[in-house]
mmCIF file of N, CA and C in Angstrom:
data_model
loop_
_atom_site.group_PDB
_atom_site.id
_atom_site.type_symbol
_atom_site.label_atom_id
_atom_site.label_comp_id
_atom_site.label_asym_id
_atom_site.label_seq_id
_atom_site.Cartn_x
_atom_site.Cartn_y
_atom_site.Cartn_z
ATOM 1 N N UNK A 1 -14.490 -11.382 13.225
ATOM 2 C CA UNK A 1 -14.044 -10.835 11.951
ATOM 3 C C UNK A 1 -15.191 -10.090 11.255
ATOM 4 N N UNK A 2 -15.969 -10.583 11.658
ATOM 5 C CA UNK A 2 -17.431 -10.031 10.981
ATOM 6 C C UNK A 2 -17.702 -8.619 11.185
ATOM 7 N N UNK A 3 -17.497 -8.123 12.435
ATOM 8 C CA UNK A 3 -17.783 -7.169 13.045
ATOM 9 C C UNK A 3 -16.639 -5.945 12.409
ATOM 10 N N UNK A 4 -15.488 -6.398 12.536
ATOM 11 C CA UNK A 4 -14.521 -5.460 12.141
ATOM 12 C C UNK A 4 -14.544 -5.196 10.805
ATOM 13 N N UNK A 5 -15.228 -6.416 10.197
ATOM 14 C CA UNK A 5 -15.330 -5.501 8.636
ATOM 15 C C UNK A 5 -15.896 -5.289 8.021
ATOM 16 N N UNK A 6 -17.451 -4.986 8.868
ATOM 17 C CA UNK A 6 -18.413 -4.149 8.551
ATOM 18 C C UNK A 6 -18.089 -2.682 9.044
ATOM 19 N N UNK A 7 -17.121 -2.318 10.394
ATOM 20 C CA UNK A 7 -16.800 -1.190 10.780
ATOM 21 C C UNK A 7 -15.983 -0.496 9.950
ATOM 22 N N UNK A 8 -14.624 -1.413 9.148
ATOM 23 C CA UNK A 8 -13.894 -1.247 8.305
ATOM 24 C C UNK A 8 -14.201 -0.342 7.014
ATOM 25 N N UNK A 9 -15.639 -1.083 6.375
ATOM 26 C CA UNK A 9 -16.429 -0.804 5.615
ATOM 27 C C UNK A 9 -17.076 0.161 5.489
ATOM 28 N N UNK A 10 -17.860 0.402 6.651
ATOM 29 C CA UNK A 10 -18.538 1.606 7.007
ATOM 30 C C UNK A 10 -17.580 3.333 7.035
ATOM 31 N N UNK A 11 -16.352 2.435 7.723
ATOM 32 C CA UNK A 11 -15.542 3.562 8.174
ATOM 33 C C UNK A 11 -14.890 4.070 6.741
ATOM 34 N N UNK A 12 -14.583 3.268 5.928
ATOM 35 C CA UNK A 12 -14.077 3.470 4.434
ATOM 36 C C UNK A 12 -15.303 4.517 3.958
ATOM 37 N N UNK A 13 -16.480 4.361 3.904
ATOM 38 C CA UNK A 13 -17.359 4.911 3.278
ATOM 39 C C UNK A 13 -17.704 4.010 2.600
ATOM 40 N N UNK A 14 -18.561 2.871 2.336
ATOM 41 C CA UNK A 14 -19.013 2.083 1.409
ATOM 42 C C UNK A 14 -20.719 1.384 2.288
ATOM 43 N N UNK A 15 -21.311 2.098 1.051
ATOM 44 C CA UNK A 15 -23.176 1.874 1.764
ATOM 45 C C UNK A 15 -23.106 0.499 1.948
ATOM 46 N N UNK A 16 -23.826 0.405 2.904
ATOM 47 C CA UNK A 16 -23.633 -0.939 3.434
ATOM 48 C C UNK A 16 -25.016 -1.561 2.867
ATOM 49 N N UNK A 17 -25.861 -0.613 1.887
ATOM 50 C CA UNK A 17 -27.000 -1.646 1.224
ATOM 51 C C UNK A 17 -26.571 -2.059 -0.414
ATOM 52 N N UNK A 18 -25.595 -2.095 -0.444
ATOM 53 C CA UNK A 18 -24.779 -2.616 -2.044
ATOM 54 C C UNK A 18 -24.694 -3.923 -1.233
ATOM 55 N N UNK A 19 -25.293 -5.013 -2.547
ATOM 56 C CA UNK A 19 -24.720 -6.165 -2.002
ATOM 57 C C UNK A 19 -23.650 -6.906 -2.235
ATOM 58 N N UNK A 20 -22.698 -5.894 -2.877
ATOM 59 C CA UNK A 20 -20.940 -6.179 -2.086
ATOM 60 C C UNK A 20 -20.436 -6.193 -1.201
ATOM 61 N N UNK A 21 -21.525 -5.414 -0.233
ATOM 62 C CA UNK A 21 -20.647 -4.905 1.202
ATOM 63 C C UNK A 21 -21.075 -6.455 1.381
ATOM 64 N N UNK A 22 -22.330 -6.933 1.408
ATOM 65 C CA UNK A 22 -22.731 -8.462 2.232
ATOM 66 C C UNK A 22 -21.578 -9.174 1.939
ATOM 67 N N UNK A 23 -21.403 -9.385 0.434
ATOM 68 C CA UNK A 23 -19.935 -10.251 -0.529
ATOM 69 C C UNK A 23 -19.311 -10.377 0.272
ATOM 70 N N UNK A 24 -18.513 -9.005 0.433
ATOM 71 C CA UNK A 24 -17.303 -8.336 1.290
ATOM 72 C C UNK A 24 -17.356 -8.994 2.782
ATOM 73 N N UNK A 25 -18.397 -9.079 3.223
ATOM 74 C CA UNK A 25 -18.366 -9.381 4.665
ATOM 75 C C UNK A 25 -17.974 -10.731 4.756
ATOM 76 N N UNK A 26 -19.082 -11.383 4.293
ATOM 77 C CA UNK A 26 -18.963 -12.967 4.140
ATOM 78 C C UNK A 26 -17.729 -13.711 3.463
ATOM 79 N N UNK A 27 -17.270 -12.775 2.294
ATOM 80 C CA UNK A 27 -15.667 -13.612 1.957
ATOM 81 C C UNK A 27 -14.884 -13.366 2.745
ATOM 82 N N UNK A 28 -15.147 -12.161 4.135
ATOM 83 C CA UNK A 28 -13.312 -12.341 5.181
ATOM 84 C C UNK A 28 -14.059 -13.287 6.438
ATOM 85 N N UNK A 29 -15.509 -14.069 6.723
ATOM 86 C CA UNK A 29 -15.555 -14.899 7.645
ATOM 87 C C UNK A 29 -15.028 -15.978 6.739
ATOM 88 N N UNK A 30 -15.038 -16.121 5.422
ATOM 89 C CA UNK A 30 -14.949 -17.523 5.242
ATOM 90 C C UNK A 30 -13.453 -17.676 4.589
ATOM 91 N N UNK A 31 -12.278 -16.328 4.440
ATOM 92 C CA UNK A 31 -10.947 -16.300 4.611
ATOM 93 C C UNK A 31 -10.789 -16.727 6.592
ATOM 94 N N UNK A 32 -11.148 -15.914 7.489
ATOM 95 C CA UNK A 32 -10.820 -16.578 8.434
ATOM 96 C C UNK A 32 -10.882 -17.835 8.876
ATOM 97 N N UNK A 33 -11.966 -18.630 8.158
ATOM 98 C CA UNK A 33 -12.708 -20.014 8.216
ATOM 99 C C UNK A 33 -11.254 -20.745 8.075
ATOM 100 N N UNK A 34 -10.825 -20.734 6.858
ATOM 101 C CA UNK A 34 -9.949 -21.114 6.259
ATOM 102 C C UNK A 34 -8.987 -20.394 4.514
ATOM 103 N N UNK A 35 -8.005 -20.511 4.992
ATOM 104 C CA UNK A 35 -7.315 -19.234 4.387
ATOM 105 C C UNK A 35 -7.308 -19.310 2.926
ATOM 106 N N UNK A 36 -7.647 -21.189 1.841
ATOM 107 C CA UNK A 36 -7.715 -21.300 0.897
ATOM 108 C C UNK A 36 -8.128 -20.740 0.195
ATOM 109 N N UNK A 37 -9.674 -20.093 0.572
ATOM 110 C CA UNK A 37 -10.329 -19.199 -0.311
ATOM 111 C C UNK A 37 -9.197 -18.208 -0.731
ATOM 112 N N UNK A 38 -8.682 -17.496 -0.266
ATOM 113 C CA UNK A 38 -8.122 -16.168 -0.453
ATOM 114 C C UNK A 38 -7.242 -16.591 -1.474
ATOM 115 N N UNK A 39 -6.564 -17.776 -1.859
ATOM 116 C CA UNK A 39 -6.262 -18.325 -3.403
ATOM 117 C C UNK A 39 -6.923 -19.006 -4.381
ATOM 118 N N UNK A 40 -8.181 -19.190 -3.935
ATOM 119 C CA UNK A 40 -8.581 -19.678 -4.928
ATOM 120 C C UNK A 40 -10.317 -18.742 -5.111
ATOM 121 N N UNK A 41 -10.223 -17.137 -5.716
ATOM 122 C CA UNK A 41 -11.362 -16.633 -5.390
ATOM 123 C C UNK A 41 -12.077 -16.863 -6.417
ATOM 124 N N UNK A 42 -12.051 -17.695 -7.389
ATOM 125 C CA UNK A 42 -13.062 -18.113 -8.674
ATOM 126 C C UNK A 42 -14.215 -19.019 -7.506
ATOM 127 N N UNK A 43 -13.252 -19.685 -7.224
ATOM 128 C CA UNK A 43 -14.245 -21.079 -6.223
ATOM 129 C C UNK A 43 -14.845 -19.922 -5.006
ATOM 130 N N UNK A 44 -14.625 -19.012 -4.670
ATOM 131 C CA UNK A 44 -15.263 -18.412 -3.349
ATOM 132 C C UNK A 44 -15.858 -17.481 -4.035
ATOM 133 N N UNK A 45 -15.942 -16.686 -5.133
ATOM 134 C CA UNK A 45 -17.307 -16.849 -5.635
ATOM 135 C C UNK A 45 -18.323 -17.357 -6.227
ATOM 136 N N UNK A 46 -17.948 -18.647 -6.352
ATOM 137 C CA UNK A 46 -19.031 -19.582 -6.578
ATOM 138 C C UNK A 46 -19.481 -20.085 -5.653
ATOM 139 N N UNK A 47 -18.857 -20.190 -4.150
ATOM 140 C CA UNK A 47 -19.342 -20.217 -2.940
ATOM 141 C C UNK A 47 -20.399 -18.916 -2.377
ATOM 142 N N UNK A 48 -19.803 -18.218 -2.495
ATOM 143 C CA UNK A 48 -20.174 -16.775 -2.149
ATOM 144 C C UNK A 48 -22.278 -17.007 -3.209
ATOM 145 N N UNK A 49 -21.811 -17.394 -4.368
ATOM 146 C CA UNK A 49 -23.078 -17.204 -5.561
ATOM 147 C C UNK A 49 -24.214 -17.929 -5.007
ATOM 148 N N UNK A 50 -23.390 -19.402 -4.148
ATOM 149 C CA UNK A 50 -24.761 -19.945 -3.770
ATOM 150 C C UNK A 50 -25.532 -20.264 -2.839
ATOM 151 N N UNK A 51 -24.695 -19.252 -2.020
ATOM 152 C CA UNK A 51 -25.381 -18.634 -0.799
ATOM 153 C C UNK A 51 -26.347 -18.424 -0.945
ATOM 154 N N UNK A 52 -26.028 -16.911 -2.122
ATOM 155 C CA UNK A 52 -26.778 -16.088 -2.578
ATOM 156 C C UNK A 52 -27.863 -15.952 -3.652
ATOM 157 N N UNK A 53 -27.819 -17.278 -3.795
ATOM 158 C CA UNK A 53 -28.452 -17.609 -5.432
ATOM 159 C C UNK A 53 -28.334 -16.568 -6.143
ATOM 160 N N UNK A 54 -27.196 -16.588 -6.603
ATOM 161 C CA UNK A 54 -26.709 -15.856 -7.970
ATOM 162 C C UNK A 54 -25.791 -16.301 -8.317
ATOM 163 N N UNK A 55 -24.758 -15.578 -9.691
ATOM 164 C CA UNK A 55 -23.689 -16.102 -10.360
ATOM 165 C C UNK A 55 -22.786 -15.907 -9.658
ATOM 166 N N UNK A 56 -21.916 -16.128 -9.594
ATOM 167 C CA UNK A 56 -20.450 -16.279 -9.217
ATOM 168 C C UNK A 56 -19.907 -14.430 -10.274
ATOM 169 N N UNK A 57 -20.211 -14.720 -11.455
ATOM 170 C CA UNK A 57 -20.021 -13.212 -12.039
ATOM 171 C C UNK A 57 -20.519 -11.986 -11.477
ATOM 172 N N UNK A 58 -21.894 -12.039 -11.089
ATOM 173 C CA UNK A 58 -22.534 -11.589 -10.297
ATOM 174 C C UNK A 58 -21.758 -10.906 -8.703
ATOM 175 N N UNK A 59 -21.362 -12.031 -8.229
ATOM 176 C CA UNK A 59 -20.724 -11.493 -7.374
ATOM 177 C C UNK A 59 -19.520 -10.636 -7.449
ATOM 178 N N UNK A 60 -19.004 -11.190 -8.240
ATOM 179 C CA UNK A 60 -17.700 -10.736 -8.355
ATOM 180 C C UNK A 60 -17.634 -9.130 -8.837
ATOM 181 N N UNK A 61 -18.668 -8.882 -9.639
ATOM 182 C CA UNK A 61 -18.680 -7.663 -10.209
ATOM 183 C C UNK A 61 -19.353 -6.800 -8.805
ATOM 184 N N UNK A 62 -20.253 -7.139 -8.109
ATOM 185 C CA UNK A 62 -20.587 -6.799 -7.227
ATOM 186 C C UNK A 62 -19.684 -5.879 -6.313
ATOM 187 N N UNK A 63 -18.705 -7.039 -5.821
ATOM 188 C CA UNK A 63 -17.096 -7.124 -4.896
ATOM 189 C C UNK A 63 -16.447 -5.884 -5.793
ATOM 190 N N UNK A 64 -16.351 -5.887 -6.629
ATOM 191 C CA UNK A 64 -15.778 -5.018 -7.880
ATOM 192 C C UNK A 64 -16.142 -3.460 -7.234
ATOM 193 N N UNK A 65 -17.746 -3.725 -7.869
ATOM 194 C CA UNK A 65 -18.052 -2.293 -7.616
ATOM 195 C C UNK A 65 -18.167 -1.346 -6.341
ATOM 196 N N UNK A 66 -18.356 -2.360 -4.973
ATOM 197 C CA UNK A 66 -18.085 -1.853 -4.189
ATOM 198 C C UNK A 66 -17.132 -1.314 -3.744
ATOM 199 N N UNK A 67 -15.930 -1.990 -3.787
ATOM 200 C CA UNK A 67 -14.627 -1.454 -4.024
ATOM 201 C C UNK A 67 -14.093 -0.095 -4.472
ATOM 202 N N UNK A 68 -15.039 -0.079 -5.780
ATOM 203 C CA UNK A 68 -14.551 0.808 -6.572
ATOM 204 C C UNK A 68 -15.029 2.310 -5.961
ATOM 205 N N UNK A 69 -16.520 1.974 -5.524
ATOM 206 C CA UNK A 69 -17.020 3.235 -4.577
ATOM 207 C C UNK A 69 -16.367 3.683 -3.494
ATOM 208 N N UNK A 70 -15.957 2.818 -2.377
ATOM 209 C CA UNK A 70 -15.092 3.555 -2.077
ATOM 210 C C UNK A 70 -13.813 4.593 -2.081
ATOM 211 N N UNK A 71 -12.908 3.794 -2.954
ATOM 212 C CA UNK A 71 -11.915 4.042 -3.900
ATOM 213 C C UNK A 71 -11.995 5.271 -4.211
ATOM 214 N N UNK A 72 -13.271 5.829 -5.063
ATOM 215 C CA UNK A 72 -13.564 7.178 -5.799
ATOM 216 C C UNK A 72 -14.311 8.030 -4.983
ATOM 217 N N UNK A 73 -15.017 7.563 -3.702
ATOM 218 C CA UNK A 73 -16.126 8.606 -3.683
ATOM 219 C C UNK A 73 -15.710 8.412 -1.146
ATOM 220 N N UNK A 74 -15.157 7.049 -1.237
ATOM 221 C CA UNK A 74 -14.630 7.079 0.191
ATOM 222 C C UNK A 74 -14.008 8.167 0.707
ATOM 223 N N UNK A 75 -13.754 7.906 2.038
ATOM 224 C CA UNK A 75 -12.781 8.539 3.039
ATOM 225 C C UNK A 75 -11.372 8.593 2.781
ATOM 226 N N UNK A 76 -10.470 9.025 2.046
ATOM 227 C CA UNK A 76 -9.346 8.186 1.430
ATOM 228 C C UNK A 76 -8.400 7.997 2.327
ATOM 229 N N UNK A 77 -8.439 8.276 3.406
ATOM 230 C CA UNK A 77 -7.788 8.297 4.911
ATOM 231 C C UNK A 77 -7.944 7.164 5.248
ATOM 232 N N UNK A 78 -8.915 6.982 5.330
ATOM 233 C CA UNK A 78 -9.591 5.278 6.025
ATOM 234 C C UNK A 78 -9.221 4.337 5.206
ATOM 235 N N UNK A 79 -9.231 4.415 3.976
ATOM 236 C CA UNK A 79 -9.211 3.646 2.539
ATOM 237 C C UNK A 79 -7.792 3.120 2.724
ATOM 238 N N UNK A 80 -7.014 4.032 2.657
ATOM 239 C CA UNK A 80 -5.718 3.640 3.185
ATOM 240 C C UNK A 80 -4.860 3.064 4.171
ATOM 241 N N UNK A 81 -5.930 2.940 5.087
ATOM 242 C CA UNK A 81 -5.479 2.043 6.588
ATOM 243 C C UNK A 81 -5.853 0.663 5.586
ATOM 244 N N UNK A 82 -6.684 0.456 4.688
ATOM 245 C CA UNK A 82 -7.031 -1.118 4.505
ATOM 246 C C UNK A 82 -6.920 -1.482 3.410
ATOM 247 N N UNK A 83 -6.408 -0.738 2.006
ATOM 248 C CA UNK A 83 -6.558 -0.958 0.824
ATOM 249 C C UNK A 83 -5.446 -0.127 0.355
ATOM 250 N N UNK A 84 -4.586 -0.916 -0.711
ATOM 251 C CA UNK A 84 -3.911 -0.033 -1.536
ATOM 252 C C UNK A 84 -4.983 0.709 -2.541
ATOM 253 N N UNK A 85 -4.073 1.926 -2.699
ATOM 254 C CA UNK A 85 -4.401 2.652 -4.043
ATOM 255 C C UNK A 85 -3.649 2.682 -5.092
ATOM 256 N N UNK A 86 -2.888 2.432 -5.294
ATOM 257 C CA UNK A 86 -2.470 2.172 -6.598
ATOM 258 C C UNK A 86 -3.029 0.609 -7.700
ATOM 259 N N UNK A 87 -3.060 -0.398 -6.814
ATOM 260 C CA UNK A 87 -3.301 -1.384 -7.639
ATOM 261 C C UNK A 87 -4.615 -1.685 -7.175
ATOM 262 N N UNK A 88 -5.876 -1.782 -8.011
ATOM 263 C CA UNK A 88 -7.047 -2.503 -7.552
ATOM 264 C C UNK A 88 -7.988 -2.899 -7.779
ATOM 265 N N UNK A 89 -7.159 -4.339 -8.359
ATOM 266 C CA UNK A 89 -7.568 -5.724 -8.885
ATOM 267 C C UNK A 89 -8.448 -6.276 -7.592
ATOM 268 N N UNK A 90 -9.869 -6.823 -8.469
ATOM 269 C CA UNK A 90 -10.244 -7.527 -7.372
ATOM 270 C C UNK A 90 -9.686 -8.530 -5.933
ATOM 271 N N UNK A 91 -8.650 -9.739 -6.634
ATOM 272 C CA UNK A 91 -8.772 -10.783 -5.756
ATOM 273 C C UNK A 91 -7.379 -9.939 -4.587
ATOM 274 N N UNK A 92 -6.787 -8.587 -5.361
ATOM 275 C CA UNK A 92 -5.672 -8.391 -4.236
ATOM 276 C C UNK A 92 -6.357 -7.650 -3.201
ATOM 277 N N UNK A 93 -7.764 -6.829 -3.390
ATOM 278 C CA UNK A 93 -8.165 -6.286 -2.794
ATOM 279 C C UNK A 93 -8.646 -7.035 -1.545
ATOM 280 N N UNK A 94 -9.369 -7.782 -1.843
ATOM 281 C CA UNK A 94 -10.211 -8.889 -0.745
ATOM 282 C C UNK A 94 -9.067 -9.519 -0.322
ATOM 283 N N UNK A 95 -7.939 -10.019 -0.781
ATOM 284 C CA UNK A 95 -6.764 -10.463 0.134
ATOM 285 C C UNK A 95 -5.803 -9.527 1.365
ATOM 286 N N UNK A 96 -5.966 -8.001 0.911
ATOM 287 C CA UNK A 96 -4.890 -6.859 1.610
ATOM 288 C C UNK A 96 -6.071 -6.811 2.524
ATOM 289 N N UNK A 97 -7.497 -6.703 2.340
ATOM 290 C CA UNK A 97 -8.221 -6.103 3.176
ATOM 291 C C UNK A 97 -8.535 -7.260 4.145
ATOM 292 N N UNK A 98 -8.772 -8.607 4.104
ATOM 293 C CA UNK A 98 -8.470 -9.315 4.900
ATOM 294 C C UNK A 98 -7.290 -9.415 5.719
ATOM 295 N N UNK A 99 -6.039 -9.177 5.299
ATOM 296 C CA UNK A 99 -4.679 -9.448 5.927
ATOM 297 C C UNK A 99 -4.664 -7.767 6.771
ATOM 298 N N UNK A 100 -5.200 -6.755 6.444
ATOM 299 C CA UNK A 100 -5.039 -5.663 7.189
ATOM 300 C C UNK A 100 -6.205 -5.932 8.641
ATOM 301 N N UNK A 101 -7.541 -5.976 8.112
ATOM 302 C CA UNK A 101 -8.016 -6.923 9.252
ATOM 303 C C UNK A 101 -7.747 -7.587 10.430
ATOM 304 N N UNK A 102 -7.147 -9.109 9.557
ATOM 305 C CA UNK A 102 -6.574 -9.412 10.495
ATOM 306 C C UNK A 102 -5.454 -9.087 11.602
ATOM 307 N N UNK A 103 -4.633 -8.268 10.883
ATOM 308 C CA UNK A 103 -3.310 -7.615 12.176
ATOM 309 C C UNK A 103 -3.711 -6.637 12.953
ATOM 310 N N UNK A 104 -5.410 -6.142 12.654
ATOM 311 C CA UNK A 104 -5.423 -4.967 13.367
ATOM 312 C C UNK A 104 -6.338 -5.455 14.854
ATOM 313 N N UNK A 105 -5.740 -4.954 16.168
ATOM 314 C CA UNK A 105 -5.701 -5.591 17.305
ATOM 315 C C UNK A 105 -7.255 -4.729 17.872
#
């Protein structure tokens, strides 16, 4: 999982030295881990925070902004194989982009 969504990432257009992309990476090994996180993402960024020794806000805004770069400044071709555009709220984002992930063979 790791692998595909750093390619995912890359392929979206999102610098992979923001440390959202790391966020990003590490919250779909630890959705594949186990799928709870992906409902409960207050607690997986407070997981995510103390990895990282930082806040949990921290992260989240992080996850945020990376997102958002793609979104505005990505591939919007690619963007669209893994992310809606119309709605994009953090926790649906990290949930579609995990679940697109995962179905893709």
């Amino acid at each position: 999982m790791k692998n595909k969504a750093i390619k995912a990432l890359i392929e979206m257009g999102m610098p992979a030295n923001i440390k959202g992309f790391q966020y990003i990476v590490e919250a779909m090994e630890l959705f594949e881990a186990d799928e709870i996180w992906s409902t409960k993402l207050s607690i997986l960024y407070l997981k995510l925070s103390k990895m990282y020794s930082t806040t949990p806000g921290a992260v989240e805004r992080s996850i945020r902004h990376a997102f958002s770069i793609v979104l505005t400044k990505g591939d919007l071709e690619a963007v669209k194989t893994y992310l809606p555009l119309n709605y994009t709220g953090n926790g649906n984002l990290l949930n579609t982009f995990f679940l697109k992930l995962s179905l893709e063979r």
